[in-house]
Amino acid sequence: MELIKSIPEMQKLAAQWSTSVGFVPTMGYLHHGHISLVQEAAKHHDTVVVSIFVNPTQFSPNEDLDTYPRNLERDLDLLRENNVTYVYFPSKKDMYPHDFKTWVNTEFITQILCGRSRPNHFRGVTTVLTKLLNIVRPDAMYMGEKDFQQLAVTRQMAQDLNFTTEIVGCPIVREPDGLAMSSRNSYLSAAGRENALCLYEAMQHAKASVENGITDFKTIRSEMRKIILAHNGVIDYIELVDSNSLHHLDVVRPGSRLLLAVKIEDTRLIDNIAL
Ligand code: AMP
């Protein structure tokens, strides 16, 4: 496994790819959710590139950019164990030099759900992914359904801007008790970790309701609210959308996706489930 830090060095490699290349962009502090993407990429490609970059432009000034967990040595060990070919670890100043002026912005679907409380978040995501795709030039990019809106936004961007890289979505990896794995789970206290389970509990309750014939989303949401509030969760949103268009739905139907964002202690957690 080779660690690449400079843009020209990565671009030089990318200009000469002779095998098919799978790419997994991450912000590091890796867990099994990330590794599942690496393993999926390795099934389909001879070369696997993983980037580690805590992208400053997707954080608002009041968010956790400075405290975002980092542990490069541990990440590299994990990636080595998983037969990754190249780790790309660019610096902030190379990615965003002082005269940086260009943004990639996907409209509409970036303004709903997480976009409401994180106004410039997706602009940061689409911009950094565009840069990474131009630098790494992979055949396919592997992303988690954990960030369901991010995946939808990326697919839209790739379609609109004629990227030739295939965008591959991979299922959510959970802790044994159901909590979706996330680097941000490390912020939670022991009590917070217990309370964080309410997202999964609320989603399971919704799933059971649908199995019992309840399809009105208002009814489902009010039950979910009760579960989350009982665990001191502060709800940002609980929404039902069409999984492709992300259009709001009032009634559960095939292709519906339930998404939620909840603050536990000071940590904003997101999760989602197909209904
Ligand atoms: P991050 O490092 O949080 O930016 O995540 C990098 C990639 O890993 C994104 O495509 C995420 O959707 C994906 N990912 C994060 N957590 C999980 C998880 N629990 N299961 C599956 N994919 C995940």
mmCIF file of C-alpha atoms and ligand atoms in Angstrom:
data_model
loop_
_atom_site.group_PDB
_atom_site.id
_atom_site.type_symbol
_atom_site.label_atom_id
_atom_site.label_comp_id
_atom_site.label_asym_id
_atom_site.label_seq_id
_atom_site.Cartn_x
_atom_site.Cartn_y
_atom_site.Cartn_z
ATOM 1 C CA MET A 1 0.000 0.000 0.000
ATOM 2 C CA GLU A 2 1.323 3.403 -0.921
ATOM 3 C CA LEU A 3 0.502 6.730 0.737
ATOM 4 C CA ILE A 4 0.179 9.597 -1.737
ATOM 5 C CA LYS A 5 0.061 13.162 -0.468
ATOM 6 C CA SER A 6 0.562 15.441 -3.459
ATOM 7 C CA ILE A 7 -1.937 16.210 -6.215
ATOM 8 C CA PRO A 8 0.608 15.931 -9.088
ATOM 9 C CA GLU A 9 1.788 12.557 -7.785
ATOM 10 C CA MET A 10 -1.784 11.214 -7.634
ATOM 11 C CA GLN A 11 -2.559 12.668 -11.059
ATOM 12 C CA LYS A 12 0.546 11.068 -12.533
ATOM 13 C CA LEU A 13 -0.598 7.663 -11.300
ATOM 14 C CA ALA A 14 -4.131 8.304 -12.558
ATOM 15 C CA ALA A 15 -2.874 9.192 -16.031
ATOM 16 C CA GLN A 16 -1.386 5.728 -16.275
ATOM 17 C CA TRP A 17 -4.015 3.443 -14.755
ATOM 18 C CA SER A 18 -3.708 0.078 -16.463
ATOM 19 C CA THR A 19 -6.288 -1.780 -14.349
ATOM 20 C CA SER A 20 -9.805 -0.887 -13.352
ATOM 21 C CA VAL A 21 -9.917 1.410 -10.331
ATOM 22 C CA GLY A 22 -12.420 1.566 -7.486
ATOM 23 C CA PHE A 23 -12.376 4.681 -5.312
ATOM 24 C CA VAL A 24 -13.664 5.234 -1.758
ATOM 25 C CA PRO A 25 -13.664 8.856 -0.547
ATOM 26 C CA THR A 26 -13.661 9.235 3.262
ATOM 27 C CA MET A 27 -12.953 11.729 6.013
ATOM 28 C CA GLY A 28 -10.953 9.121 7.954
ATOM 29 C CA TYR A 29 -11.377 7.771 11.486
ATOM 30 C CA LEU A 30 -12.396 4.624 9.709
ATOM 31 C CA HIS A 31 -14.842 1.986 10.906
ATOM 32 C CA HIS A 32 -16.469 -1.094 9.399
ATOM 33 C CA GLY A 33 -18.891 1.051 7.400
ATOM 34 C CA HIS A 34 -15.946 2.502 5.475
ATOM 35 C CA ILE A 35 -14.263 -0.894 5.232
ATOM 36 C CA SER A 36 -17.421 -2.434 3.715
ATOM 37 C CA LEU A 37 -17.044 0.063 0.845
ATOM 38 C CA VAL A 38 -13.362 -0.850 0.441
ATOM 39 C CA GLN A 39 -14.254 -4.544 0.344
ATOM 40 C CA GLU A 40 -16.993 -3.991 -2.210
ATOM 41 C CA ALA A 41 -14.577 -1.986 -4.376
ATOM 42 C CA ALA A 42 -11.969 -4.760 -4.085
ATOM 43 C CA LYS A 43 -14.482 -7.303 -5.411
ATOM 44 C CA HIS A 44 -14.777 -5.404 -8.675
ATOM 45 C CA HIS A 45 -11.440 -3.655 -9.213
ATOM 46 C CA ASP A 46 -7.755 -4.612 -9.210
ATOM 47 C CA THR A 47 -6.766 -1.226 -7.848
ATOM 48 C CA VAL A 48 -8.501 0.339 -4.839
ATOM 49 C CA VAL A 49 -7.840 3.964 -3.904
ATOM 50 C CA VAL A 50 -9.095 5.391 -0.599
ATOM 51 C CA SER A 51 -8.909 9.102 0.118
ATOM 52 C CA ILE A 52 -8.757 10.536 3.612
ATOM 53 C CA PHE A 53 -9.578 14.227 3.707
ATOM 54 C CA VAL A 54 -11.587 16.133 6.307
ATOM 55 C CA ASN A 55 -13.111 18.513 3.797
ATOM 56 C CA PRO A 56 -13.389 21.963 5.411
ATOM 57 C CA THR A 57 -15.858 23.342 2.857
ATOM 58 C CA GLN A 58 -18.641 20.959 3.871
ATOM 59 C CA PHE A 59 -18.614 22.209 7.478
ATOM 60 C CA SER A 60 -20.406 25.388 8.618
ATOM 61 C CA PRO A 61 -18.448 27.742 10.898
ATOM 62 C CA ASN A 62 -20.441 26.491 13.931
ATOM 63 C CA GLU A 63 -19.784 22.802 13.169
ATOM 64 C CA ASP A 64 -17.163 20.281 14.288
ATOM 65 C CA LEU A 65 -14.363 20.736 11.713
ATOM 66 C CA ASP A 66 -11.705 21.351 14.374
ATOM 67 C CA THR A 67 -12.781 18.528 16.655
ATOM 68 C CA TYR A 68 -13.592 15.969 13.928
ATOM 69 C CA PRO A 69 -11.852 12.744 15.060
ATOM 70 C CA ARG A 70 -8.605 11.874 13.301
ATOM 71 C CA ASN A 71 -6.208 8.923 13.573
ATOM 72 C CA LEU A 72 -4.152 8.454 10.418
ATOM 73 C CA GLU A 73 -1.919 5.674 11.733
ATOM 74 C CA ARG A 74 -4.854 3.524 12.779
ATOM 75 C CA ASP A 75 -6.628 4.237 9.475
ATOM 76 C CA LEU A 76 -3.553 3.199 7.485
ATOM 77 C CA ASP A 77 -3.266 -0.072 9.441
ATOM 78 C CA LEU A 78 -6.916 -0.877 8.732
ATOM 79 C CA LEU A 79 -6.561 -0.080 5.034
ATOM 80 C CA ARG A 80 -3.347 -2.114 4.762
ATOM 81 C CA GLU A 81 -5.157 -5.117 6.293
ATOM 82 C CA ASN A 82 -7.790 -4.705 3.616
ATOM 83 C CA ASN A 83 -5.378 -4.731 0.682
ATOM 84 C CA VAL A 84 -5.910 -1.151 -0.416
ATOM 85 C CA THR A 85 -3.497 -0.155 -3.214
ATOM 86 C CA TYR A 86 -3.234 3.613 -2.666
ATOM 87 C CA VAL A 87 -4.269 5.960 0.121
ATOM 88 C CA TYR A 88 -4.636 9.530 -1.034
ATOM 89 C CA PHE A 89 -4.168 12.025 1.810
ATOM 90 C CA PRO A 90 -4.101 15.545 0.372
ATOM 91 C CA SER A 91 -3.511 18.670 2.416
ATOM 92 C CA LYS A 92 -6.074 21.403 2.937
ATOM 93 C CA LYS A 93 -3.848 24.023 1.331
ATOM 94 C CA ASP A 94 -3.281 21.946 -1.809
ATOM 95 C CA MET A 95 -6.999 21.217 -2.183
ATOM 96 C CA TYR A 96 -8.066 24.797 -1.432
ATOM 97 C CA PRO A 97 -5.257 27.230 -2.289
ATOM 98 C CA HIS A 98 -5.838 30.852 -1.271
ATOM 99 C CA ASP A 99 -7.098 31.815 -4.740
ATOM 100 C CA PHE A 100 -9.713 29.021 -4.931
ATOM 101 C CA LYS A 101 -12.901 30.379 -6.562
ATOM 102 C CA THR A 102 -14.923 27.592 -8.198
ATOM 103 C CA TRP A 103 -17.859 25.706 -6.683
ATOM 104 C CA VAL A 104 -19.995 22.834 -7.904
ATOM 105 C CA ASN A 105 -23.571 23.256 -6.783
ATOM 106 C CA THR A 106 -26.436 20.830 -7.335
ATOM 107 C CA GLU A 107 -29.767 22.584 -6.842
ATOM 108 C CA PHE A 108 -33.091 21.709 -5.157
ATOM 109 C CA ILE A 109 -32.235 18.319 -3.634
ATOM 110 C CA THR A 110 -29.461 20.002 -1.655
ATOM 111 C CA GLN A 111 -31.885 22.437 -0.038
ATOM 112 C CA ILE A 112 -34.109 19.860 1.666
ATOM 113 C CA LEU A 113 -33.503 17.416 4.548
ATOM 114 C CA CYS A 114 -29.902 17.944 5.800
ATOM 115 C CA GLY A 115 -29.535 20.941 3.466
ATOM 116 C CA ARG A 116 -32.016 22.942 5.551
ATOM 117 C CA SER A 117 -29.871 22.984 8.654
ATOM 118 C CA ARG A 118 -26.541 22.701 6.798
ATOM 119 C CA PRO A 119 -26.913 25.338 4.032
ATOM 120 C CA ASN A 120 -23.532 25.019 2.236
ATOM 121 C CA HIS A 121 -22.825 21.437 3.179
ATOM 122 C CA PHE A 122 -23.633 19.754 -0.144
ATOM 123 C CA ARG A 123 -21.883 22.452 -2.153
ATOM 124 C CA GLY A 124 -18.743 21.488 -0.235
ATOM 125 C CA VAL A 125 -19.386 17.795 -0.864
ATOM 126 C CA THR A 126 -19.998 18.097 -4.622
ATOM 127 C CA THR A 127 -17.018 20.426 -5.017
ATOM 128 C CA VAL A 128 -14.583 18.150 -3.202
ATOM 129 C CA LEU A 129 -15.905 15.036 -4.974
ATOM 130 C CA THR A 130 -15.467 16.748 -8.346
ATOM 131 C CA LYS A 131 -11.892 17.574 -7.436
ATOM 132 C CA LEU A 132 -11.200 14.054 -6.160
ATOM 133 C CA LEU A 133 -12.735 12.455 -9.263
ATOM 134 C CA ASN A 134 -10.609 14.679 -11.495
ATOM 135 C CA ILE A 135 -7.479 13.817 -9.531
ATOM 136 C CA VAL A 136 -8.036 10.057 -9.067
ATOM 137 C CA ARG A 137 -9.964 9.273 -12.290
ATOM 138 C CA PRO A 138 -11.552 6.049 -11.036
ATOM 139 C CA ASP A 139 -13.898 3.736 -12.941
ATOM 140 C CA ALA A 140 -16.273 3.568 -9.979
ATOM 141 C CA MET A 141 -16.785 5.452 -6.725
ATOM 142 C CA TYR A 142 -18.216 3.597 -3.715
ATOM 143 C CA MET A 143 -20.415 5.498 -1.249
ATOM 144 C CA GLY A 144 -22.572 4.485 1.702
ATOM 145 C CA GLU A 145 -26.366 4.675 1.893
ATOM 146 C CA LYS A 146 -25.727 5.899 5.446
ATOM 147 C CA ASP A 147 -25.493 9.344 3.837
ATOM 148 C CA PHE A 148 -28.499 8.746 1.632
ATOM 149 C CA GLN A 149 -28.986 12.334 0.514
ATOM 150 C CA GLN A 150 -25.269 12.701 -0.231
ATOM 151 C CA LEU A 151 -25.486 9.630 -2.469
ATOM 152 C CA ALA A 152 -28.543 11.026 -4.300
ATOM 153 C CA VAL A 153 -26.867 14.427 -4.735
ATOM 154 C CA THR A 154 -23.697 12.769 -6.053
ATOM 155 C CA ARG A 155 -25.658 10.673 -8.563
ATOM 156 C CA GLN A 156 -27.448 13.829 -9.747
ATOM 157 C CA MET A 157 -24.154 15.709 -10.101
ATOM 158 C CA ALA A 158 -22.515 12.810 -11.972
ATOM 159 C CA GLN A 159 -25.472 12.652 -14.356
ATOM 160 C CA ASP A 160 -25.719 16.416 -14.899
ATOM 161 C CA LEU A 161 -21.993 16.949 -15.418
ATOM 162 C CA ASN A 162 -21.410 13.781 -17.482
ATOM 163 C CA PHE A 163 -18.944 12.147 -15.149
ATOM 164 C CA THR A 164 -17.983 8.750 -16.533
ATOM 165 C CA THR A 165 -17.264 7.283 -13.099
ATOM 166 C CA GLU A 166 -19.968 4.861 -11.979
ATOM 167 C CA ILE A 167 -21.503 5.805 -8.610
ATOM 168 C CA VAL A 168 -22.096 2.693 -6.489
ATOM 169 C CA GLY A 169 -24.255 2.835 -3.341
ATOM 170 C CA CYS A 170 -23.563 0.335 -0.533
ATOM 171 C CA PRO A 171 -25.799 -0.680 2.409
ATOM 172 C CA ILE A 172 -25.553 0.818 5.905
ATOM 173 C CA VAL A 173 -23.321 -1.073 8.339
ATOM 174 C CA ARG A 174 -24.635 -1.089 11.916
ATOM 175 C CA GLU A 175 -23.326 -1.896 15.375
ATOM 176 C CA PRO A 176 -24.768 -5.175 16.771
ATOM 177 C CA ASP A 177 -27.500 -3.212 18.604
ATOM 178 C CA GLY A 178 -28.565 -1.333 15.471
ATOM 179 C CA LEU A 179 -26.798 2.040 15.747
ATOM 180 C CA ALA A 180 -25.455 3.033 12.322
ATOM 181 C CA MET A 181 -21.663 3.177 12.437
ATOM 182 C CA SER A 182 -20.306 6.713 12.215
ATOM 183 C CA SER A 183 -17.029 8.443 13.056
ATOM 184 C CA ARG A 184 -19.135 10.925 15.051
ATOM 185 C CA ASN A 185 -20.421 8.188 17.402
ATOM 186 C CA SER A 186 -17.098 8.657 19.218
ATOM 187 C CA TYR A 187 -18.396 12.014 20.519
ATOM 188 C CA LEU A 188 -21.142 10.309 22.561
ATOM 189 C CA SER A 189 -20.922 9.730 26.315
ATOM 190 C CA ALA A 190 -22.006 6.307 27.631
ATOM 191 C CA ALA A 191 -25.477 7.699 28.326
ATOM 192 C CA GLY A 192 -25.572 9.390 24.931
ATOM 193 C CA ARG A 193 -24.593 6.136 23.252
ATOM 194 C CA GLU A 194 -27.613 4.450 24.936
ATOM 195 C CA ASN A 195 -29.935 7.259 23.890
ATOM 196 C CA ALA A 196 -28.565 7.214 20.324
ATOM 197 C CA LEU A 197 -30.249 3.860 19.837
ATOM 198 C CA CYS A 198 -33.582 5.712 19.656
ATOM 199 C CA LEU A 199 -32.996 6.472 15.964
ATOM 200 C CA TYR A 200 -32.881 2.774 15.173
ATOM 201 C CA GLU A 201 -35.743 2.014 17.567
ATOM 202 C CA ALA A 202 -37.912 4.686 15.955
ATOM 203 C CA MET A 203 -37.142 3.360 12.470
ATOM 204 C CA GLN A 204 -37.935 -0.197 13.537
ATOM 205 C CA HIS A 205 -41.211 1.049 15.010
ATOM 206 C CA ALA A 206 -42.021 2.707 11.679
ATOM 207 C CA LYS A 207 -41.206 -0.483 9.809
ATOM 208 C CA ALA A 208 -43.458 -2.531 12.113
ATOM 209 C CA SER A 209 -46.285 -0.005 11.655
ATOM 210 C CA VAL A 210 -46.053 -0.340 7.879
ATOM 211 C CA GLU A 211 -46.065 -4.131 8.218
ATOM 212 C CA ASN A 212 -49.273 -3.733 10.261
ATOM 213 C CA GLY A 213 -50.900 -1.770 7.463
ATOM 214 C CA ILE A 214 -50.325 1.813 8.649
ATOM 215 C CA THR A 215 -49.156 3.899 5.688
ATOM 216 C CA ASP A 216 -50.064 7.458 6.735
ATOM 217 C CA PHE A 217 -46.731 9.094 7.421
ATOM 218 C CA LYS A 218 -48.059 11.684 9.896
ATOM 219 C CA THR A 219 -49.199 8.855 12.162
ATOM 220 C CA ILE A 220 -45.886 7.033 11.788
ATOM 221 C CA ARG A 221 -43.902 10.200 12.451
ATOM 222 C CA SER A 222 -45.779 11.091 15.622
ATOM 223 C CA GLU A 223 -44.977 7.648 17.079
ATOM 224 C CA MET A 224 -41.333 8.050 16.103
ATOM 225 C CA ARG A 225 -41.232 11.489 17.733
ATOM 226 C CA LYS A 226 -42.403 10.037 21.047
ATOM 227 C CA ILE A 227 -39.631 7.427 21.036
ATOM 228 C CA ILE A 228 -36.928 9.979 20.217
ATOM 229 C CA LEU A 229 -38.114 12.614 22.703
ATOM 230 C CA ALA A 230 -38.194 9.968 25.445
ATOM 231 C CA HIS A 231 -34.443 9.550 24.849
ATOM 232 C CA ASN A 232 -33.675 13.278 25.008
ATOM 233 C CA GLY A 233 -33.189 13.421 21.241
ATOM 234 C CA VAL A 234 -33.601 16.797 19.548
ATOM 235 C CA ILE A 235 -35.241 16.189 16.188
ATOM 236 C CA ASP A 236 -33.925 18.064 13.168
ATOM 237 C CA TYR A 237 -36.203 16.206 10.734
ATOM 238 C CA ILE A 238 -38.063 12.946 10.188
ATOM 239 C CA GLU A 239 -39.076 12.716 6.522
ATOM 240 C CA LEU A 240 -40.506 10.227 4.065
ATOM 241 C CA VAL A 241 -39.270 10.651 0.490
ATOM 242 C CA ASP A 242 -39.125 8.866 -2.825
ATOM 243 C CA SER A 243 -35.708 7.171 -2.849
ATOM 244 C CA ASN A 244 -34.801 8.374 -6.331
ATOM 245 C CA SER A 245 -36.155 11.923 -6.525
ATOM 246 C CA LEU A 246 -36.108 12.647 -2.751
ATOM 247 C CA HIS A 247 -39.577 14.180 -3.231
ATOM 248 C CA HIS A 248 -41.635 14.349 -0.058
ATOM 249 C CA LEU A 249 -44.295 11.620 0.368
ATOM 250 C CA ASP A 250 -47.356 11.620 2.639
ATOM 251 C CA VAL A 251 -48.058 7.925 2.313
ATOM 252 C CA VAL A 252 -45.686 4.972 2.404
ATOM 253 C CA ARG A 253 -45.456 3.214 -0.950
ATOM 254 C CA PRO A 254 -42.909 1.001 -2.744
ATOM 255 C CA GLY A 255 -39.646 2.917 -3.128
ATOM 256 C CA SER A 256 -40.212 5.072 -0.021
ATOM 257 C CA ARG A 257 -37.240 5.967 2.136
ATOM 258 C CA LEU A 258 -37.515 7.232 5.694
ATOM 259 C CA LEU A 259 -34.716 9.610 6.694
ATOM 260 C CA LEU A 260 -34.028 11.289 10.002
ATOM 261 C CA ALA A 261 -31.533 13.597 11.678
ATOM 262 C CA VAL A 262 -31.477 13.831 15.469
ATOM 263 C CA LYS A 263 -29.165 15.524 17.918
ATOM 264 C CA ILE A 264 -28.111 13.416 20.877
ATOM 265 C CA GLU A 265 -26.150 15.490 23.371
ATOM 266 C CA ASP A 266 -24.317 17.799 20.946
ATOM 267 C CA THR A 267 -23.894 15.199 18.237
ATOM 268 C CA ARG A 268 -26.010 15.307 15.100
ATOM 269 C CA LEU A 269 -26.763 11.753 13.952
ATOM 270 C CA ILE A 270 -28.404 10.730 10.678
ATOM 271 C CA ASP A 271 -29.927 7.422 9.641
ATOM 272 C CA ASN A 272 -32.396 6.035 7.119
ATOM 273 C CA ILE A 273 -34.298 2.936 6.130
ATOM 274 C CA ALA A 274 -36.266 1.682 3.137
ATOM 275 C CA LEU A 275 -39.973 1.457 3.985
HETATM 276 P P1 AMP B 1 -17.313 9.828 5.934
HETATM 277 O O1 AMP B 1 -15.923 9.447 6.316
HETATM 278 O O2 AMP B 1 -18.253 9.928 7.092
HETATM 279 O O3 AMP B 1 -17.360 11.020 5.017
HETATM 280 O O4 AMP B 1 -17.879 8.628 5.070
HETATM 281 C C1 AMP B 1 -17.212 8.170 3.927
HETATM 282 C C2 AMP B 1 -18.099 7.190 3.199
HETATM 283 O O5 AMP B 1 -18.406 6.096 4.065
HETATM 284 C C3 AMP B 1 -19.446 7.793 2.782
HETATM 285 O O6 AMP B 1 -19.780 7.316 1.493
HETATM 286 C C4 AMP B 1 -20.382 7.262 3.833
HETATM 287 O O7 AMP B 1 -21.720 7.154 3.384
HETATM 288 C C5 AMP B 1 -19.804 5.895 4.104
HETATM 289 N N1 AMP B 1 -20.236 5.402 5.413
HETATM 290 C C6 AMP B 1 -20.105 6.041 6.597
HETATM 291 N N2 AMP B 1 -20.686 5.310 7.579
HETATM 292 C C7 AMP B 1 -21.201 4.204 6.988
HETATM 293 C C8 AMP B 1 -21.938 3.070 7.465
HETATM 294 N N3 AMP B 1 -22.266 2.931 8.740
HETATM 295 N N4 AMP B 1 -22.303 2.133 6.572
HETATM 296 C C9 AMP B 1 -21.991 2.275 5.252
HETATM 297 N N5 AMP B 1 -21.305 3.305 4.748
HETATM 298 C C10 AMP B 1 -20.914 4.261 5.597
#
